[in-house]
Tab-separated table of C-alpha atoms and ligand atoms in Angstrom:
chain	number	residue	atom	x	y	z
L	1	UNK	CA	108.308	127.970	70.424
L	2	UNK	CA	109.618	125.348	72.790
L	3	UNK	CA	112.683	122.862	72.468
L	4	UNK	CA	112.065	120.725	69.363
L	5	UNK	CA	115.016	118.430	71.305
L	6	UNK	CA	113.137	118.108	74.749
L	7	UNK	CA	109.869	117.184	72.200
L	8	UNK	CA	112.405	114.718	70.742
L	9	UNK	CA	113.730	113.275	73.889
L	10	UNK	CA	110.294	112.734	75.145
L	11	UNK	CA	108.719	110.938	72.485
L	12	UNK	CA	111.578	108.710	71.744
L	13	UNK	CA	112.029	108.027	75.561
L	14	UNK	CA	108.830	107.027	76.438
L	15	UNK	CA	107.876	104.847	73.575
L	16	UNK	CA	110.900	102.683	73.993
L	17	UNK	CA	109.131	102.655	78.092
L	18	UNK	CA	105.858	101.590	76.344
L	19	UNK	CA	107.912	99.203	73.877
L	20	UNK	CA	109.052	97.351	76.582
L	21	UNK	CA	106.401	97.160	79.293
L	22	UNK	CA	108.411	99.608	81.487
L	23	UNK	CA	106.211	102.334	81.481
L	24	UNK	CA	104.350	102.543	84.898
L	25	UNK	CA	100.609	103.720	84.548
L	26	UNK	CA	99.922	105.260	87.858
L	27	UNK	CA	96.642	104.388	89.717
L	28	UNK	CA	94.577	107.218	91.236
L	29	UNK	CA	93.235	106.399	95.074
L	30	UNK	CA	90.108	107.584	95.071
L	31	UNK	CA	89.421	108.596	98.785
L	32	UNK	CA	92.042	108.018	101.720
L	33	UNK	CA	95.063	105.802	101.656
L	34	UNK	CA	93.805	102.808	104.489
L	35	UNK	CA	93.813	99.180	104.520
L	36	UNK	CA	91.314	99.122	101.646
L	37	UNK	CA	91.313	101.548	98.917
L	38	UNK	CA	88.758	102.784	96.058
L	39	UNK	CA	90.573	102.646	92.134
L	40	UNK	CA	88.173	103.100	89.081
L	41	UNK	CA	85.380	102.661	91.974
L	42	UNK	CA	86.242	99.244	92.966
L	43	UNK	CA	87.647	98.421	96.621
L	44	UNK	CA	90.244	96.316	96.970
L	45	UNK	CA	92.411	95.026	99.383
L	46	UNK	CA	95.397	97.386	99.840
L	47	UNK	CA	98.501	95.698	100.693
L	48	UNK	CA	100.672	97.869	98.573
L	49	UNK	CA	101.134	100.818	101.109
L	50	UNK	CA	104.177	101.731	103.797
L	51	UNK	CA	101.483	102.603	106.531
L	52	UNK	CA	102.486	100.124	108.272
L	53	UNK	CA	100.507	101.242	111.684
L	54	UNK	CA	97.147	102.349	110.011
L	55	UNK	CA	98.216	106.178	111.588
L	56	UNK	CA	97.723	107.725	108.093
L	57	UNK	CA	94.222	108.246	108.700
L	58	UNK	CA	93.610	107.594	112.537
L	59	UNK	CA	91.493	109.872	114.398
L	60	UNK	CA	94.368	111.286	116.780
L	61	UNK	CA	96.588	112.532	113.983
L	62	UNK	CA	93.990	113.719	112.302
L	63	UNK	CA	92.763	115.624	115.098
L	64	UNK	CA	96.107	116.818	116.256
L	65	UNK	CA	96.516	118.540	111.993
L	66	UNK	CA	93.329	120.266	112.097
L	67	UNK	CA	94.004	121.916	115.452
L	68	UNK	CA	97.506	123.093	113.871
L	69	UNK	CA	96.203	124.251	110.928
L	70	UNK	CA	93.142	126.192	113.840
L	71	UNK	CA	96.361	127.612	115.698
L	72	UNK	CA	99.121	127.800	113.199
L	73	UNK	CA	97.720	128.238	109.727
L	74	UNK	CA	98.157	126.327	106.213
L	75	UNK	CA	102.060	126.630	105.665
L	76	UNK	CA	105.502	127.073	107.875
L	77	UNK	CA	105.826	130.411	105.943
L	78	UNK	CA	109.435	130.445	105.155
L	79	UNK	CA	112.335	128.131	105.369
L	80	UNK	CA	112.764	127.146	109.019
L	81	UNK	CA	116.468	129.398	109.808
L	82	UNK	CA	114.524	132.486	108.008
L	83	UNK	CA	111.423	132.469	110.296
L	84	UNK	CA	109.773	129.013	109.523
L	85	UNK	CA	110.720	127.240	112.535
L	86	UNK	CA	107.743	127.206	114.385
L	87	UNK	CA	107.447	125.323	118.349
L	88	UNK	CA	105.421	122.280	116.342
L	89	UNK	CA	108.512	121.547	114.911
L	90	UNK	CA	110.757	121.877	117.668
L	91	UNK	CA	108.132	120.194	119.732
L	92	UNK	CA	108.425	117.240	116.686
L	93	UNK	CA	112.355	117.387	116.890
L	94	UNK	CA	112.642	116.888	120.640
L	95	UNK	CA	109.881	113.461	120.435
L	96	UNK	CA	112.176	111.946	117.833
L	97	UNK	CA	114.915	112.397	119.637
L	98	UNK	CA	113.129	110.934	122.869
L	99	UNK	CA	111.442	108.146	120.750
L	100	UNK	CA	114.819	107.466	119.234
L	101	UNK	CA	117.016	107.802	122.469
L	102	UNK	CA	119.558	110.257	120.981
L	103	UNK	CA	120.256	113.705	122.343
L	104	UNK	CA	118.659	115.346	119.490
L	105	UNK	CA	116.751	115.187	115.676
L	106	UNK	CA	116.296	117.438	113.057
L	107	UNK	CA	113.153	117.258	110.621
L	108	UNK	CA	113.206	117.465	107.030
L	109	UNK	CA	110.478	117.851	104.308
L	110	UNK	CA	110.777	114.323	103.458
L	111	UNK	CA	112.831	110.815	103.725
L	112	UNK	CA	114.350	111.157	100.500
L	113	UNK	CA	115.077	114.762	101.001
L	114	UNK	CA	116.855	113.945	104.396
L	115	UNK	CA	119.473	111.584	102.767
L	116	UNK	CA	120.457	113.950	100.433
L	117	UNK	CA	120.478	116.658	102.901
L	118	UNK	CA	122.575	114.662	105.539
L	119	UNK	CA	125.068	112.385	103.981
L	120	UNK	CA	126.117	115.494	101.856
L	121	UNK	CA	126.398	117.600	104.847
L	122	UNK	CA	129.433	115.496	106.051
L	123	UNK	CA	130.808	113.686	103.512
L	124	UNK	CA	133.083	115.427	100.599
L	125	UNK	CA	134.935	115.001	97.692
L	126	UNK	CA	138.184	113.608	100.153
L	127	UNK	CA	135.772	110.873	101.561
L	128	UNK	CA	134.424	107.109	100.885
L	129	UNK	CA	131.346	105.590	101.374
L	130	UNK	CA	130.683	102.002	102.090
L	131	UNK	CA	127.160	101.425	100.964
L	132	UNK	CA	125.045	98.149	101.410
L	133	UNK	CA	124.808	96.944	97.337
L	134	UNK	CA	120.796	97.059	98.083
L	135	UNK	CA	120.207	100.078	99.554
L	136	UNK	CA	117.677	102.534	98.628
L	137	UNK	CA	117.773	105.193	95.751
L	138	UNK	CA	117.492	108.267	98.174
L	139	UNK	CA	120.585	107.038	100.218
L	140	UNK	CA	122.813	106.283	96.673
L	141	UNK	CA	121.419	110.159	95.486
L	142	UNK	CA	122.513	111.555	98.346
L	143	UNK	CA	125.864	109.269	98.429
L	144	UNK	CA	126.383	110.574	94.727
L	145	UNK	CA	125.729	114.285	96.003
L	146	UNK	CA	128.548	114.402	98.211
L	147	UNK	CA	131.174	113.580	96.088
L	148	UNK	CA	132.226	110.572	98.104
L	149	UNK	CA	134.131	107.851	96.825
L	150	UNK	CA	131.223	105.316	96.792
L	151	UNK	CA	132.051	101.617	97.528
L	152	UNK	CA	129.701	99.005	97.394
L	153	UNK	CA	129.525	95.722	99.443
L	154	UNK	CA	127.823	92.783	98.823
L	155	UNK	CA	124.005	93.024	100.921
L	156	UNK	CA	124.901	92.179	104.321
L	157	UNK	CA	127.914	90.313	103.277
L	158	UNK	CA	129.688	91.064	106.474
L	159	UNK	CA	133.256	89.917	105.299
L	160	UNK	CA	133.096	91.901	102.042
L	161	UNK	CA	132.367	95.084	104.149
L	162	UNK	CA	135.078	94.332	106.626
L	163	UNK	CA	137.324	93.670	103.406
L	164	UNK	CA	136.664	96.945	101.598
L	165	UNK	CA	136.409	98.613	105.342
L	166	UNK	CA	139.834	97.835	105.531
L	167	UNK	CA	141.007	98.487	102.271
L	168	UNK	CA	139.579	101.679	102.429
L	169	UNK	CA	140.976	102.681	105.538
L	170	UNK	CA	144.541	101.643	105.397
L	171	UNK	CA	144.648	103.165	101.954
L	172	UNK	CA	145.476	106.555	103.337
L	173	UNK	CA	143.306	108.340	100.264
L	174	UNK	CA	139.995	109.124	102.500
L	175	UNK	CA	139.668	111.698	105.073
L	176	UNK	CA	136.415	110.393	106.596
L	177	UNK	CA	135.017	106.547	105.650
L	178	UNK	CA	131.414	106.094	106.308
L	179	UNK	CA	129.325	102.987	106.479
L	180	UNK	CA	125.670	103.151	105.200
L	181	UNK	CA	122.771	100.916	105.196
L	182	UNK	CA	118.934	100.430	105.572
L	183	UNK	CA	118.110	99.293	108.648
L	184	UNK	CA	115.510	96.734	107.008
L	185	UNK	CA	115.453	96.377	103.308
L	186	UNK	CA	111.998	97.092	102.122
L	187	UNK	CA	111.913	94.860	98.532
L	188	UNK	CA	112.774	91.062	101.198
L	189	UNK	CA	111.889	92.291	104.664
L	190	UNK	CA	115.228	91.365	106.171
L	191	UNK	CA	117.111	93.570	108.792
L	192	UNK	CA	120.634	94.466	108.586
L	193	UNK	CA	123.541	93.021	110.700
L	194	UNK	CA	123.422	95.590	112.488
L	195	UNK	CA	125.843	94.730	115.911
L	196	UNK	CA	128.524	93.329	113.048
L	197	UNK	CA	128.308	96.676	111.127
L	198	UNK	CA	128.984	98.148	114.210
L	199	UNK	CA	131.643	96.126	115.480
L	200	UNK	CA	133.178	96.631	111.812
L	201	UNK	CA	132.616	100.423	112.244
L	202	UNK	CA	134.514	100.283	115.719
L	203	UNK	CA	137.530	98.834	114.564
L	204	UNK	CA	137.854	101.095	111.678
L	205	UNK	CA	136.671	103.994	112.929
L	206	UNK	CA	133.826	104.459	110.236
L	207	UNK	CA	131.075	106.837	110.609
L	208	UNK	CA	127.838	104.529	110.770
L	209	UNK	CA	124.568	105.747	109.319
L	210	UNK	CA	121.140	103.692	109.239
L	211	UNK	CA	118.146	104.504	106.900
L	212	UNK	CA	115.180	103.268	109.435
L	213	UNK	CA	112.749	104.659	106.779
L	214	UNK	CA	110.998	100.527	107.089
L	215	UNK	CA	112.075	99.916	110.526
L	216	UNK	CA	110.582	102.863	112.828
L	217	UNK	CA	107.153	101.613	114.209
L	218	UNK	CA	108.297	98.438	113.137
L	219	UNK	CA	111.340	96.536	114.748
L	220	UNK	CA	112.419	97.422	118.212
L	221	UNK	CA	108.790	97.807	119.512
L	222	UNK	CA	108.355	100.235	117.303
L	223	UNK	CA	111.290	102.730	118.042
L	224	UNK	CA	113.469	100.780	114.998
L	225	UNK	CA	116.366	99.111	114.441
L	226	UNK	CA	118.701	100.578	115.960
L	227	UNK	CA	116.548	99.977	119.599
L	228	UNK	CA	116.200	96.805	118.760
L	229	UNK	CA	119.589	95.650	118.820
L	230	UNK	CA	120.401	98.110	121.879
L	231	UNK	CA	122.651	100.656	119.934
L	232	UNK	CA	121.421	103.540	120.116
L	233	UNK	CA	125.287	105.156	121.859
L	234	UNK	CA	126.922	103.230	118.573
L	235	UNK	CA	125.083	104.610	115.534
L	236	UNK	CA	125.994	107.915	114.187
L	237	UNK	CA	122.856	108.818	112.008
L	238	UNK	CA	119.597	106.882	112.837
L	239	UNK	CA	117.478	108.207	109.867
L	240	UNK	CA	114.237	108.012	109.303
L	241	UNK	CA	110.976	108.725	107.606
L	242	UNK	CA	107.578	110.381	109.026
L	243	UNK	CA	105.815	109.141	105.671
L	244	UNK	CA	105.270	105.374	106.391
L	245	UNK	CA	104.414	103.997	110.054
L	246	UNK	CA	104.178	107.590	111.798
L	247	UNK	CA	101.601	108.153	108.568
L	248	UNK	CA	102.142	111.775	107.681
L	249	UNK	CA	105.265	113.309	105.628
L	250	UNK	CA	108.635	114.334	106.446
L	251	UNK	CA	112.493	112.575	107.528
L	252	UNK	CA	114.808	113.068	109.693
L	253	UNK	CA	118.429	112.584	111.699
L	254	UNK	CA	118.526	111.661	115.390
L	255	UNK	CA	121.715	111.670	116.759
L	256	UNK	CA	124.184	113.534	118.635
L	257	UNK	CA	123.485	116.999	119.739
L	258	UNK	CA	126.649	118.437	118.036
L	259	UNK	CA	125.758	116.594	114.816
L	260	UNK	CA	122.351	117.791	114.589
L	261	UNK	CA	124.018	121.564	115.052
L	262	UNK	CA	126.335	120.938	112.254
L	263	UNK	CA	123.311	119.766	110.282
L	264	UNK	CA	121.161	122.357	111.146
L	265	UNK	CA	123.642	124.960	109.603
L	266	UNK	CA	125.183	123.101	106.568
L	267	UNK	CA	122.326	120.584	105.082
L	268	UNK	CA	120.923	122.328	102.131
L	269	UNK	CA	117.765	121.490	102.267
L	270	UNK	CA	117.079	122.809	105.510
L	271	UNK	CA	118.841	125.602	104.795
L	272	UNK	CA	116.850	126.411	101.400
L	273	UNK	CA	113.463	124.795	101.317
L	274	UNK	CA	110.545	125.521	103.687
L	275	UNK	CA	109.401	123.347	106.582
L	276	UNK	CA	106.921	120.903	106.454
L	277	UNK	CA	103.316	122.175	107.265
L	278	UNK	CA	101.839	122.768	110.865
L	279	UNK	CA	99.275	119.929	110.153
L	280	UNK	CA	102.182	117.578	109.094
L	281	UNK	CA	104.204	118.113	112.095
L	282	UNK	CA	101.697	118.208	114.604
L	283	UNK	CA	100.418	114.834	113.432
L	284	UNK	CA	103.311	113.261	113.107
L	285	UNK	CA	104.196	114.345	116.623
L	286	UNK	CA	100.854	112.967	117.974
L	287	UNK	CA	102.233	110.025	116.348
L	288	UNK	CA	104.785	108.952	118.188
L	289	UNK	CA	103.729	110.110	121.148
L	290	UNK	CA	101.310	107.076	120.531
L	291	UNK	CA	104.046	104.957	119.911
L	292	UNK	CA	105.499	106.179	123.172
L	293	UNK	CA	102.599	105.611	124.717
L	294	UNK	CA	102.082	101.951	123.641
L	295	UNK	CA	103.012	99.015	121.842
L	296	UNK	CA	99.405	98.349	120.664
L	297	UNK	CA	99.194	98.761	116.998
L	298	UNK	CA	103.168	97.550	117.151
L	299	UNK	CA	101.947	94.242	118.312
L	300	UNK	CA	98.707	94.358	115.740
L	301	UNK	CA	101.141	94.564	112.919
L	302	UNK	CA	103.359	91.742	113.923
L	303	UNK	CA	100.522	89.660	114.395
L	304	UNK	CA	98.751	90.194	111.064
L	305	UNK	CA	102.128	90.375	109.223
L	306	UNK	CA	103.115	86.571	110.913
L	307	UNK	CA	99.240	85.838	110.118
L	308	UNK	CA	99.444	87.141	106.516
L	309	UNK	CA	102.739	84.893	105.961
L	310	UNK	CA	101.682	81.793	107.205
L	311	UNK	CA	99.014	81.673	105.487
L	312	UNK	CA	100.637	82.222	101.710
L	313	UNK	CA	103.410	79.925	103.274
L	314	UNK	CA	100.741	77.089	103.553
L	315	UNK	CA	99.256	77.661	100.164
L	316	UNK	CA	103.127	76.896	98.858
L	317	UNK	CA	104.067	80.256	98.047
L	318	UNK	CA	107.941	81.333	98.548
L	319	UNK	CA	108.392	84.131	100.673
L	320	UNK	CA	111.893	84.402	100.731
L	321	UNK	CA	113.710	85.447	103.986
L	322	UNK	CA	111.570	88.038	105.512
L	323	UNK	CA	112.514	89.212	109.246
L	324	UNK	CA	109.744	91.795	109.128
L	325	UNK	CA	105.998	91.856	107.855
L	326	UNK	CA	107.040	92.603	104.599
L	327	UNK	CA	106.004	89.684	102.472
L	328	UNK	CA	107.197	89.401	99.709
L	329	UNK	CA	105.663	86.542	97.152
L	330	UNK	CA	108.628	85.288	94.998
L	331	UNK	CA	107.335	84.580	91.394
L	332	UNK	CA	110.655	84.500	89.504
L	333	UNK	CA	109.891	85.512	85.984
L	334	UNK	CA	109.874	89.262	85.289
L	335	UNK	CA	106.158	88.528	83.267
L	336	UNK	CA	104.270	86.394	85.098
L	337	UNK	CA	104.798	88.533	88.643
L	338	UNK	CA	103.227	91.298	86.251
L	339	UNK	CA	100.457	88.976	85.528
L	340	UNK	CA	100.146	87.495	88.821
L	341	UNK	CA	99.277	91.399	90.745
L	342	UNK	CA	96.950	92.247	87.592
L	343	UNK	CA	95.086	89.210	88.529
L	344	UNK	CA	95.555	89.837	92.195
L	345	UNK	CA	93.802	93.494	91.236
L	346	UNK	CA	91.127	92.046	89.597
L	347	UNK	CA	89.730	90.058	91.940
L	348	UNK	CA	90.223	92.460	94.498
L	349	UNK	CA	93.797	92.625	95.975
L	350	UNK	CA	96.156	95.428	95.233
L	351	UNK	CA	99.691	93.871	95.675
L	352	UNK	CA	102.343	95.284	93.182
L	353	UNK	CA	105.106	93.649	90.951
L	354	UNK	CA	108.221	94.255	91.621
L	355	UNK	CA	110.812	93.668	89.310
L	356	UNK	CA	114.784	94.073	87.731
L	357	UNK	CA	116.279	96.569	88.016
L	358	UNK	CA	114.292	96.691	91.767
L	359	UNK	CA	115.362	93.622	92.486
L	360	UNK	CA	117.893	91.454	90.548
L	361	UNK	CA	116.434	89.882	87.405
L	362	UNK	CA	114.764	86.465	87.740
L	363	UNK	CA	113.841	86.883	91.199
L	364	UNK	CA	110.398	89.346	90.432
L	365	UNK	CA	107.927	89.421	92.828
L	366	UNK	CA	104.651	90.460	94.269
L	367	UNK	CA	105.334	92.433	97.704
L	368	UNK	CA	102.484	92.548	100.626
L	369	UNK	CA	102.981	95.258	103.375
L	370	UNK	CA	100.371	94.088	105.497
L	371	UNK	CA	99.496	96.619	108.407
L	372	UNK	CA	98.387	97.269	111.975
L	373	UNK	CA	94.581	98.555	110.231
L	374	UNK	CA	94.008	95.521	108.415
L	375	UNK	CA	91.179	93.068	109.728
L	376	UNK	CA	91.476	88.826	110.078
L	377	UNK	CA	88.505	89.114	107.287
L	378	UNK	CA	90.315	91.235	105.293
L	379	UNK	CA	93.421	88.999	105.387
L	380	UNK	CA	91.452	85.703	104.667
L	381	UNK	CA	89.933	86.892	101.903
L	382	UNK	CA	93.004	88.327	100.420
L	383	UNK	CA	94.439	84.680	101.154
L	384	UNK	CA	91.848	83.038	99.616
L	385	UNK	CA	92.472	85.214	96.495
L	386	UNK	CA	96.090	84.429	96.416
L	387	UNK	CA	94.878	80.721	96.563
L	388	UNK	CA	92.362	80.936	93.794
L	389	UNK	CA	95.125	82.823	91.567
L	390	UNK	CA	98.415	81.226	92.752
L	391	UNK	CA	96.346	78.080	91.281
L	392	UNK	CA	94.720	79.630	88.056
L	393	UNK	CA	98.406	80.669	86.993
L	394	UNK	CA	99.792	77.475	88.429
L	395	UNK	CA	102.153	79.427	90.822
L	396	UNK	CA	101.309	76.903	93.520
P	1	LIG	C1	114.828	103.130	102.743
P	1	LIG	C2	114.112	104.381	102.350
P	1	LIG	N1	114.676	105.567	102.630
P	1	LIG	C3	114.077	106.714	102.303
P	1	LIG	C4	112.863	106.725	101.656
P	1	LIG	C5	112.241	108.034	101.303
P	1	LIG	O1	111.266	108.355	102.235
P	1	LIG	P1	110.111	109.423	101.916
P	1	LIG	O2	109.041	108.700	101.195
P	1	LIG	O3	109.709	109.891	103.269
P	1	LIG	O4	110.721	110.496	101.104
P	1	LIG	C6	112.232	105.527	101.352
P	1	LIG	C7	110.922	105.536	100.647
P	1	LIG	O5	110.560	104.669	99.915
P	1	LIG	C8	112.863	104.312	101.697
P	1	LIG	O6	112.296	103.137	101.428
């Protein structure tokens, strides 16, 4: 028989979800992931997804995985430092680093995966971490897994960082102080202060690590955040994900050669879970070869994400303080940004809601990632259903 107390747990649990409108039914994509998708057989508008450059199902990448699953096979085989390192993903590891301007990169099975592989593999028990009060659950997870004393700042509240910084520093109780943020914070679209974090980091010798997982493809002509303030010799970690512009699956750490060494023998999850699949590396190294290549689809999203907000601007809509093409649609109450994207669905948009504990109560919303794939027609008539909505609901 099994545990009468898990049975327990699970009932309770997820009623008191259901109770309060917290548990999320998830929708199944019927067909490929692109800028519009097919639920219950309807097509709607998909501005709900992280692929940002429309590479998730471009010809090149997909070309570039069936030729490594042709040469390589279905699987890595083993974890990479048994015999699963395979040239694709050396061959990925060295384009990150080039694409990133470091003097190396390691890969990981996934963003999430990477944070708690890398912040764990250098911070301890005898450390602190100042962490950005907004940052993402993967980097707080792997912030909690290394022990660290974990110190939050206010977001990009550069004089509570220095404050705490300091505090931290001339305390004399941490070995190593790190500083840790997203490099653009995917719930408003804004980008982090990055050259003050920096200077902050300089002065206090703090070990600076940026979570680029919504900046690479996106700021710095596509090479991130980091690029696109120029300080790519001043950040420690430049992290990122493979799973959102590049299109595919995977994370990693460019940085400093002896960093990525030190990584490469002490980050658990290199260490003890296999590589990421021929197909997936190969594609995602076709990827940003691309973005080496050129700024094309860069520019593409820019323009429909500056296209996308204008337009919900003029129909009176608040979209907050976005830097980047995430737009978000600021509805306030909790309820009626939950009604606003199931109205949104059923006339043929798929925006979500996104709301407390996501973002901080009072202040739910409806987020738009618009992206490189999607067409002027697609984004009129996504406007026009914002328009016809935003008035039904008397939003606008
Ligand atoms: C800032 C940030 N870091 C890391 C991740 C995790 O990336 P992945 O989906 O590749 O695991 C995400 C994904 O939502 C993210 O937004």
């Amino acid at each position: 028989m099994t545990s009468r107390k898990l049975d327990h747990f699970l009932e309770s649990n997820i009623n008191d979800l259901k109770e309060n409108g917290l548990y999320n039914e998830i929708d199944t994509v019927e067909g490929a992931n692109g800028p519009e998708i097919t639920i219950k057989g309807e097509t709607l508008i998909n501005l709900s997804s992280n692929n940002y450059l429309g590479l998730a199902t471009h010809h090149e990448l997909k070309d570039a995985a069936k030729q490594a699953v042709d040469s390589h096979g279905a699987g890595a085989g083993a974890v990479r430092t048994i015999n699963g390192t395979l040239d694709l993903h050396i061959e990925l590891e060295k384009r990150i680093a080039a694409f990133k301007g470091t003097e190396a990169a390691i890969a990981y099975q996934s963003g999430f995966n990477c944070n708690m592989a890398a912040i764990s593999a250098v911070m301890d028990k005898n450390d602190a971490i100042l962490s950005d009060s907004l940052n993402h659950a993967s980097i707080i997870d792997g912030c909690r897994l290394s022990k660290a004393k974990i110190i939050r700042f206010e977001h990009s509240d550069m004089a509570d960082l220095r404050a705490k910084a300091k505090e931290a520093t001339e305390s004399g109780t941490y070995n190593k102080v790190m500083v840790i943020t997203d490099g653009v914070f995917s719930m408003d679209g804004d980008i982090a202060k990055l050259p003050e974090i920096v200077e902050i980091a300089e002065e206090f010798d703090l070990i600076t690590y940026v979570d680029d997982a919504h900046g690479s493809g996106v700021t710095g002509d596509g090479a991130g955040t980091v690029k696109h303030f120029g300080l790519q010799d001043k950040v420690d970690f430049q992290m990122g994900t493979l799973s959102k512009a590049i299109g595919v699956i995977g994370g990693y750490v460019a940085g400093k050669q002896s960093l990525i060494d030190w990584l490469k023998v002490r980050s658990r999850p290199f260490l003890f879970s296999t590589a990421v699949s021929p197909a997936d590396a190969a594609a995602s190294t076709r990827a940003i070869e691309m973005l080496m290549e050129s700024t094309e689809l860069n520019e593409k999203l820019w323009e429909n994400g500056n296209y996308l907000k204008e337009g919900l601007k003029k129909l009176g809509f608040d979209i907050g303080d976005s830097e980047t093409p995430i737009t978000p649609c600021i509805i306030g109450d909790e309820k009626q940004a939950q009604t606003f994207s199931k109205r949104l669905y059923e006339e043929g948009v798929y925006a979500k809601a996104i709301v407390f504990p996501t973002v901080p109560r009072r202040t739910g919303r409806v987020r738009n990632m618009p992206t490189a794939a999607h067409t002027k027609e697609m984004l009129d008539r996504a406007i026009g259903i914002y328009e016809k909505i935003g008035k039904e609901l008397k939003l606008i």
